[in-house]
Amino acid sequence: MAGSLAGSGGDKRFPPTLNGDPESPCTRAYQAYVAATGHSAYATTPYSRVVSLHILCGARLNAPSQEMAEELAMKSCLATRDHYKVTNGGACEIAASK
């Protein structure tokens, strides 16, 4: 039986950019991802000084599988982009999953 995944950064594909504000929604989402005990994923728009005006994110915690967590985190990030009508700043990508 597998142990808890709590505290694990999981498989990082790129380092997520966090603004340092502990109350920022993306900072809170990433901290919740790391603290999650089950399969989880964190998706964000990669930061580029040249083109990024916004950093958006989405997460899915404690999903039945890592694959499902990634799929739902992407949907969450894309829904955030649609909600704020962001058209620049890069596409959502999975930054980390476990």
PDB file of C-alpha atoms in Angstrom:
ATOM      1  CA  MET A   1       0.000   0.000   0.000  1.00  0.00           C
ATOM      2  CA  ALA A   2       1.388   3.415  -0.954  1.00  0.00           C
ATOM      3  CA  GLY A   3       2.162   6.019   1.670  1.00  0.00           C
ATOM      4  CA  SER A   4       0.833   9.537   1.872  1.00  0.00           C
ATOM      5  CA  LEU A   5       1.947  12.021  -0.777  1.00  0.00           C
ATOM      6  CA  ALA A   6       1.606  14.950   1.658  1.00  0.00           C
ATOM      7  CA  GLY A   7       4.572  17.297   1.558  1.00  0.00           C
ATOM      8  CA  SER A   8       5.782  15.982  -1.786  1.00  0.00           C
ATOM      9  CA  GLY A   9       6.465  18.360  -4.658  1.00  0.00           C
ATOM     10  CA  GLY A  10       5.830  15.462  -7.031  1.00  0.00           C
ATOM     11  CA  ASP A  11       7.064  15.407 -10.608  1.00  0.00           C
ATOM     12  CA  LYS A  12       8.017  18.992 -11.472  1.00  0.00           C
ATOM     13  CA  ARG A  13       7.997  19.824 -15.167  1.00  0.00           C
ATOM     14  CA  PHE A  14       9.022  23.428 -14.557  1.00  0.00           C
ATOM     15  CA  PRO A  15       9.277  25.567 -11.412  1.00  0.00           C
ATOM     16  CA  PRO A  16       5.979  27.370 -10.841  1.00  0.00           C
ATOM     17  CA  THR A  17       6.268  31.127 -10.526  1.00  0.00           C
ATOM     18  CA  LEU A  18       4.755  32.371  -7.271  1.00  0.00           C
ATOM     19  CA  ASN A  19       4.565  36.054  -6.432  1.00  0.00           C
ATOM     20  CA  GLY A  20       5.564  35.667  -2.778  1.00  0.00           C
ATOM     21  CA  ASP A  21       2.211  36.883  -1.424  1.00  0.00           C
ATOM     22  CA  PRO A  22       0.921  34.135   0.904  1.00  0.00           C
ATOM     23  CA  GLU A  23      -2.664  35.273   0.214  1.00  0.00           C
ATOM     24  CA  SER A  24      -2.322  35.021  -3.580  1.00  0.00           C
ATOM     25  CA  PRO A  25      -4.720  32.420  -5.017  1.00  0.00           C
ATOM     26  CA  CYS A  26      -1.902  30.705  -6.919  1.00  0.00           C
ATOM     27  CA  THR A  27       0.374  30.604  -3.866  1.00  0.00           C
ATOM     28  CA  ARG A  28      -2.447  29.090  -1.810  1.00  0.00           C
ATOM     29  CA  ALA A  29      -3.266  26.596  -4.593  1.00  0.00           C
ATOM     30  CA  TYR A  30       0.374  25.475  -4.846  1.00  0.00           C
ATOM     31  CA  GLN A  31       0.694  25.102  -1.063  1.00  0.00           C
ATOM     32  CA  ALA A  32      -2.519  23.046  -1.005  1.00  0.00           C
ATOM     33  CA  TYR A  33      -1.119  20.890  -3.833  1.00  0.00           C
ATOM     34  CA  VAL A  34       2.075  20.174  -1.855  1.00  0.00           C
ATOM     35  CA  ALA A  35       0.062  19.417   1.311  1.00  0.00           C
ATOM     36  CA  ALA A  36      -2.406  17.108  -0.464  1.00  0.00           C
ATOM     37  CA  THR A  37      -2.236  13.481   0.612  1.00  0.00           C
ATOM     38  CA  GLY A  38      -3.391  11.935  -2.664  1.00  0.00           C
ATOM     39  CA  HIS A  39      -2.855  12.252  -6.401  1.00  0.00           C
ATOM     40  CA  SER A  40      -2.880  15.940  -7.227  1.00  0.00           C
ATOM     41  CA  ALA A  41      -1.708  18.360  -9.907  1.00  0.00           C
ATOM     42  CA  TYR A  42      -0.918  22.064 -10.240  1.00  0.00           C
ATOM     43  CA  ALA A  43      -1.280  23.816 -13.604  1.00  0.00           C
ATOM     44  CA  THR A  44      -0.175  27.346 -14.363  1.00  0.00           C
ATOM     45  CA  THR A  45       0.747  29.691 -17.155  1.00  0.00           C
ATOM     46  CA  PRO A  46       4.545  29.706 -17.474  1.00  0.00           C
ATOM     47  CA  TYR A  47       6.039  33.096 -16.633  1.00  0.00           C
ATOM     48  CA  SER A  48       8.047  35.008 -19.213  1.00  0.00           C
ATOM     49  CA  ARG A  49       9.198  38.560 -18.484  1.00  0.00           C
ATOM     50  CA  VAL A  50       8.817  39.403 -22.139  1.00  0.00           C
ATOM     51  CA  VAL A  51       5.190  38.399 -22.704  1.00  0.00           C
ATOM     52  CA  SER A  52       3.475  37.500 -19.421  1.00  0.00           C
ATOM     53  CA  LEU A  53       1.167  40.034 -17.893  1.00  0.00           C
ATOM     54  CA  HIS A  54      -0.730  37.550 -15.760  1.00  0.00           C
ATOM     55  CA  ILE A  55       0.041  34.322 -13.965  1.00  0.00           C
ATOM     56  CA  LEU A  56      -3.006  32.086 -13.754  1.00  0.00           C
ATOM     57  CA  CYS A  57      -3.304  28.677 -12.204  1.00  0.00           C
ATOM     58  CA  GLY A  58      -5.519  25.752 -11.380  1.00  0.00           C
ATOM     59  CA  ALA A  59      -5.180  22.708  -9.170  1.00  0.00           C
ATOM     60  CA  ARG A  60      -6.888  19.428  -8.488  1.00  0.00           C
ATOM     61  CA  LEU A  61      -6.317  17.747  -5.143  1.00  0.00           C
ATOM     62  CA  ASN A  62      -6.732  14.130  -4.091  1.00  0.00           C
ATOM     63  CA  ALA A  63      -7.998  12.749  -7.397  1.00  0.00           C
ATOM     64  CA  PRO A  64      -8.362   8.995  -8.031  1.00  0.00           C
ATOM     65  CA  SER A  65      -5.254   9.008 -10.255  1.00  0.00           C
ATOM     66  CA  GLN A  66      -2.366  11.258 -11.269  1.00  0.00           C
ATOM     67  CA  GLU A  67      -3.684  11.350 -14.846  1.00  0.00           C
ATOM     68  CA  MET A  68      -7.130  12.509 -13.724  1.00  0.00           C
ATOM     69  CA  ALA A  69      -5.593  15.106 -11.398  1.00  0.00           C
ATOM     70  CA  GLU A  70      -3.616  16.532 -14.333  1.00  0.00           C
ATOM     71  CA  GLU A  71      -6.669  16.622 -16.602  1.00  0.00           C
ATOM     72  CA  LEU A  72      -8.799  18.404 -14.003  1.00  0.00           C
ATOM     73  CA  ALA A  73      -6.025  20.848 -13.039  1.00  0.00           C
ATOM     74  CA  MET A  74      -5.732  21.846 -16.699  1.00  0.00           C
ATOM     75  CA  LYS A  75      -9.506  22.344 -16.930  1.00  0.00           C
ATOM     76  CA  SER A  76      -9.356  24.519 -13.810  1.00  0.00           C
ATOM     77  CA  CYS A  77      -6.529  26.662 -15.206  1.00  0.00           C
ATOM     78  CA  LEU A  78      -8.286  27.041 -18.571  1.00  0.00           C
ATOM     79  CA  ALA A  79     -11.531  28.004 -16.825  1.00  0.00           C
ATOM     80  CA  THR A  80      -9.631  30.718 -14.939  1.00  0.00           C
ATOM     81  CA  ARG A  81      -8.221  32.039 -18.241  1.00  0.00           C
ATOM     82  CA  ASP A  82     -11.722  32.081 -19.737  1.00  0.00           C
ATOM     83  CA  HIS A  83     -13.218  33.746 -16.655  1.00  0.00           C
ATOM     84  CA  TYR A  84     -10.740  36.626 -16.792  1.00  0.00           C
ATOM     85  CA  LYS A  85     -10.776  36.706 -20.629  1.00  0.00           C
ATOM     86  CA  VAL A  86      -6.966  36.504 -20.776  1.00  0.00           C
ATOM     87  CA  THR A  87      -5.661  36.171 -24.305  1.00  0.00           C
ATOM     88  CA  ASN A  88      -1.923  36.712 -23.712  1.00  0.00           C
ATOM     89  CA  GLY A  89       0.558  35.311 -21.199  1.00  0.00           C
ATOM     90  CA  GLY A  90       0.917  31.762 -22.456  1.00  0.00           C
ATOM     91  CA  ALA A  91      -1.156  28.638 -22.297  1.00  0.00           C
ATOM     92  CA  CYS A  92      -1.823  26.606 -19.185  1.00  0.00           C
ATOM     93  CA  GLU A  93       0.635  23.774 -18.544  1.00  0.00           C
ATOM     94  CA  ILE A  94       1.062  21.187 -15.817  1.00  0.00           C
ATOM     95  CA  ALA A  95       3.880  22.447 -13.591  1.00  0.00           C
ATOM     96  CA  ALA A  96       3.818  19.579 -11.106  1.00  0.00           C
ATOM     97  CA  SER A  97       1.848  16.457 -10.355  1.00  0.00           C
ATOM     98  CA  LYS A  98       1.961  13.516  -8.003  1.00  0.00           C
TER      99      LYS A  98
END
